[in-house]
Amino acid sequence: MKKTIDQQSFIQSFTDYNRESQFSVKARKELFQYMEECEAGSGTEYELDVIGICCEFTEYDSIKECIEAFKHLDDFEFCESDDDYRDVFSHYTQVIVWEDDCVLIQQF
């Protein structure tokens, strides 16, 4: 049995699982869009797993916070701009959002 969900249902699912503080509404919207694009690209439908999503992705409140969390990566020593940092992250993982007030990446 399947249930197709829309963006609002996806966002609400995090509240239903008591995980609304895991991601901002903005990040949940971006995750929904990303997952829809993945489904369309692969031709495979995904089963919604809120807990799995919470384990697989991380949101940071800023680019600076994200960079600070990964400052141990040697590749950062040559970065001069936020775009340079994004490029480095893109080599390690999937970058969903890279904005001043929201960074959303897949764990690696």
mmCIF file of C-alpha atoms in Angstrom:
data_model
loop_
_atom_site.group_PDB
_atom_site.id
_atom_site.type_symbol
_atom_site.label_atom_id
_atom_site.label_comp_id
_atom_site.label_asym_id
_atom_site.label_seq_id
_atom_site.Cartn_x
_atom_site.Cartn_y
_atom_site.Cartn_z
ATOM 1 C CA MET A 1 0.000 0.000 0.000
ATOM 2 C CA LYS A 2 1.365 3.419 -0.964
ATOM 3 C CA LYS A 3 0.504 6.967 -0.073
ATOM 4 C CA THR A 4 1.700 9.779 -2.324
ATOM 5 C CA ILE A 5 2.518 12.920 -0.379
ATOM 6 C CA ASP A 6 2.808 16.541 -1.343
ATOM 7 C CA GLN A 7 5.221 19.126 0.008
ATOM 8 C CA GLN A 8 2.984 20.123 2.917
ATOM 9 C CA SER A 9 2.542 16.485 3.992
ATOM 10 C CA PHE A 10 6.301 15.986 3.785
ATOM 11 C CA ILE A 11 6.896 19.018 6.010
ATOM 12 C CA GLN A 12 4.206 17.871 8.467
ATOM 13 C CA SER A 13 5.729 14.378 8.672
ATOM 14 C CA PHE A 14 8.686 15.779 10.600
ATOM 15 C CA THR A 15 6.294 17.191 13.209
ATOM 16 C CA ASP A 16 4.419 13.874 13.327
ATOM 17 C CA TYR A 17 7.699 12.109 14.124
ATOM 18 C CA ASN A 18 8.642 14.763 16.694
ATOM 19 C CA ARG A 19 11.554 15.887 14.474
ATOM 20 C CA GLU A 20 10.419 19.385 13.522
ATOM 21 C CA SER A 21 13.503 20.908 15.151
ATOM 22 C CA GLN A 22 15.843 18.802 12.997
ATOM 23 C CA PHE A 23 15.346 21.034 9.944
ATOM 24 C CA SER A 24 13.878 24.458 9.315
ATOM 25 C CA VAL A 25 10.775 24.644 7.135
ATOM 26 C CA LYS A 26 12.984 26.085 4.391
ATOM 27 C CA ALA A 27 15.302 23.063 4.595
ATOM 28 C CA ARG A 28 12.377 20.620 4.585
ATOM 29 C CA LYS A 29 11.040 22.278 1.423
ATOM 30 C CA GLU A 30 14.474 21.969 -0.178
ATOM 31 C CA LEU A 31 14.717 18.307 0.874
ATOM 32 C CA PHE A 32 11.306 17.598 -0.641
ATOM 33 C CA GLN A 33 12.364 19.212 -3.916
ATOM 34 C CA TYR A 34 15.681 17.334 -3.899
ATOM 35 C CA MET A 35 13.984 13.995 -3.261
ATOM 36 C CA GLU A 36 11.443 14.604 -6.008
ATOM 37 C CA GLU A 37 14.268 15.386 -8.438
ATOM 38 C CA CYS A 38 16.073 12.189 -7.392
ATOM 39 C CA GLU A 39 12.909 10.161 -7.975
ATOM 40 C CA ALA A 40 12.393 11.712 -11.399
ATOM 41 C CA GLY A 41 16.027 11.175 -12.370
ATOM 42 C CA SER A 42 16.217 7.573 -11.242
ATOM 43 C CA GLY A 43 12.674 6.467 -12.021
ATOM 44 C CA THR A 44 12.501 4.951 -8.543
ATOM 45 C CA GLU A 45 9.935 6.003 -5.958
ATOM 46 C CA TYR A 46 11.215 6.500 -2.429
ATOM 47 C CA GLU A 47 9.511 5.528 0.769
ATOM 48 C CA LEU A 48 9.355 8.404 3.250
ATOM 49 C CA ASP A 49 11.678 7.680 6.163
ATOM 50 C CA VAL A 50 11.822 10.780 8.372
ATOM 51 C CA ILE A 51 14.307 9.229 10.810
ATOM 52 C CA GLY A 52 16.541 8.119 7.926
ATOM 53 C CA ILE A 53 16.456 11.608 6.422
ATOM 54 C CA CYS A 54 17.428 13.084 9.788
ATOM 55 C CA CYS A 55 20.420 10.735 9.907
ATOM 56 C CA GLU A 56 21.434 11.318 6.295
ATOM 57 C CA PHE A 57 21.273 15.126 6.064
ATOM 58 C CA THR A 58 22.435 18.019 8.254
ATOM 59 C CA GLU A 59 21.357 21.642 8.240
ATOM 60 C CA TYR A 60 23.653 24.424 9.404
ATOM 61 C CA ASP A 61 22.446 27.929 10.257
ATOM 62 C CA SER A 62 25.139 29.555 8.149
ATOM 63 C CA ILE A 63 27.969 28.910 5.746
ATOM 64 C CA LYS A 64 30.404 29.915 8.475
ATOM 65 C CA GLU A 65 28.970 27.324 10.898
ATOM 66 C CA CYS A 66 29.262 24.596 8.272
ATOM 67 C CA ILE A 67 32.834 25.486 7.420
ATOM 68 C CA GLU A 68 33.745 25.543 11.114
ATOM 69 C CA ALA A 69 32.358 22.022 11.554
ATOM 70 C CA PHE A 70 34.650 20.727 8.801
ATOM 71 C CA LYS A 71 37.713 22.920 9.241
ATOM 72 C CA HIS A 72 39.816 19.774 9.661
ATOM 73 C CA LEU A 73 39.569 19.026 5.922
ATOM 74 C CA ASP A 74 42.891 19.805 4.246
ATOM 75 C CA ASP A 75 41.151 20.923 1.051
ATOM 76 C CA PHE A 76 39.957 24.107 2.763
ATOM 77 C CA GLU A 77 43.397 25.667 3.033
ATOM 78 C CA PHE A 78 43.127 27.083 -0.503
ATOM 79 C CA CYS A 79 39.563 28.395 -0.232
ATOM 80 C CA GLU A 80 39.155 32.136 -0.561
ATOM 81 C CA SER A 81 35.391 32.508 -0.989
ATOM 82 C CA ASP A 82 32.131 30.837 -0.026
ATOM 83 C CA ASP A 83 31.910 29.439 -3.556
ATOM 84 C CA ASP A 84 35.335 27.825 -3.135
ATOM 85 C CA TYR A 85 34.116 26.129 0.044
ATOM 86 C CA ARG A 86 30.975 24.948 -1.730
ATOM 87 C CA ASP A 87 33.110 23.427 -4.481
ATOM 88 C CA VAL A 88 35.140 21.521 -1.898
ATOM 89 C CA PHE A 89 32.008 20.234 -0.177
ATOM 90 C CA SER A 90 30.620 19.183 -3.554
ATOM 91 C CA HIS A 91 33.597 16.861 -3.989
ATOM 92 C CA TYR A 92 32.768 15.119 -0.706
ATOM 93 C CA THR A 93 28.990 15.100 -0.668
ATOM 94 C CA GLN A 94 25.699 16.374 -2.033
ATOM 95 C CA VAL A 95 25.104 20.064 -1.304
ATOM 96 C CA ILE A 96 21.357 20.741 -1.298
ATOM 97 C CA VAL A 97 21.369 24.385 -0.160
ATOM 98 C CA TRP A 98 24.321 26.792 0.174
ATOM 99 C CA GLU A 99 23.024 30.159 1.354
ATOM 100 C CA ASP A 100 24.030 32.622 4.056
ATOM 101 C CA ASP A 101 21.196 31.581 6.368
ATOM 102 C CA CYS A 102 20.899 27.886 5.475
ATOM 103 C CA VAL A 103 23.341 25.162 4.470
ATOM 104 C CA LEU A 104 21.972 21.675 3.883
ATOM 105 C CA ILE A 105 24.328 18.822 3.052
ATOM 106 C CA GLN A 106 24.257 15.068 2.946
ATOM 107 C CA GLN A 107 26.356 13.488 5.710
ATOM 108 C CA PHE A 108 29.707 12.070 4.677
#
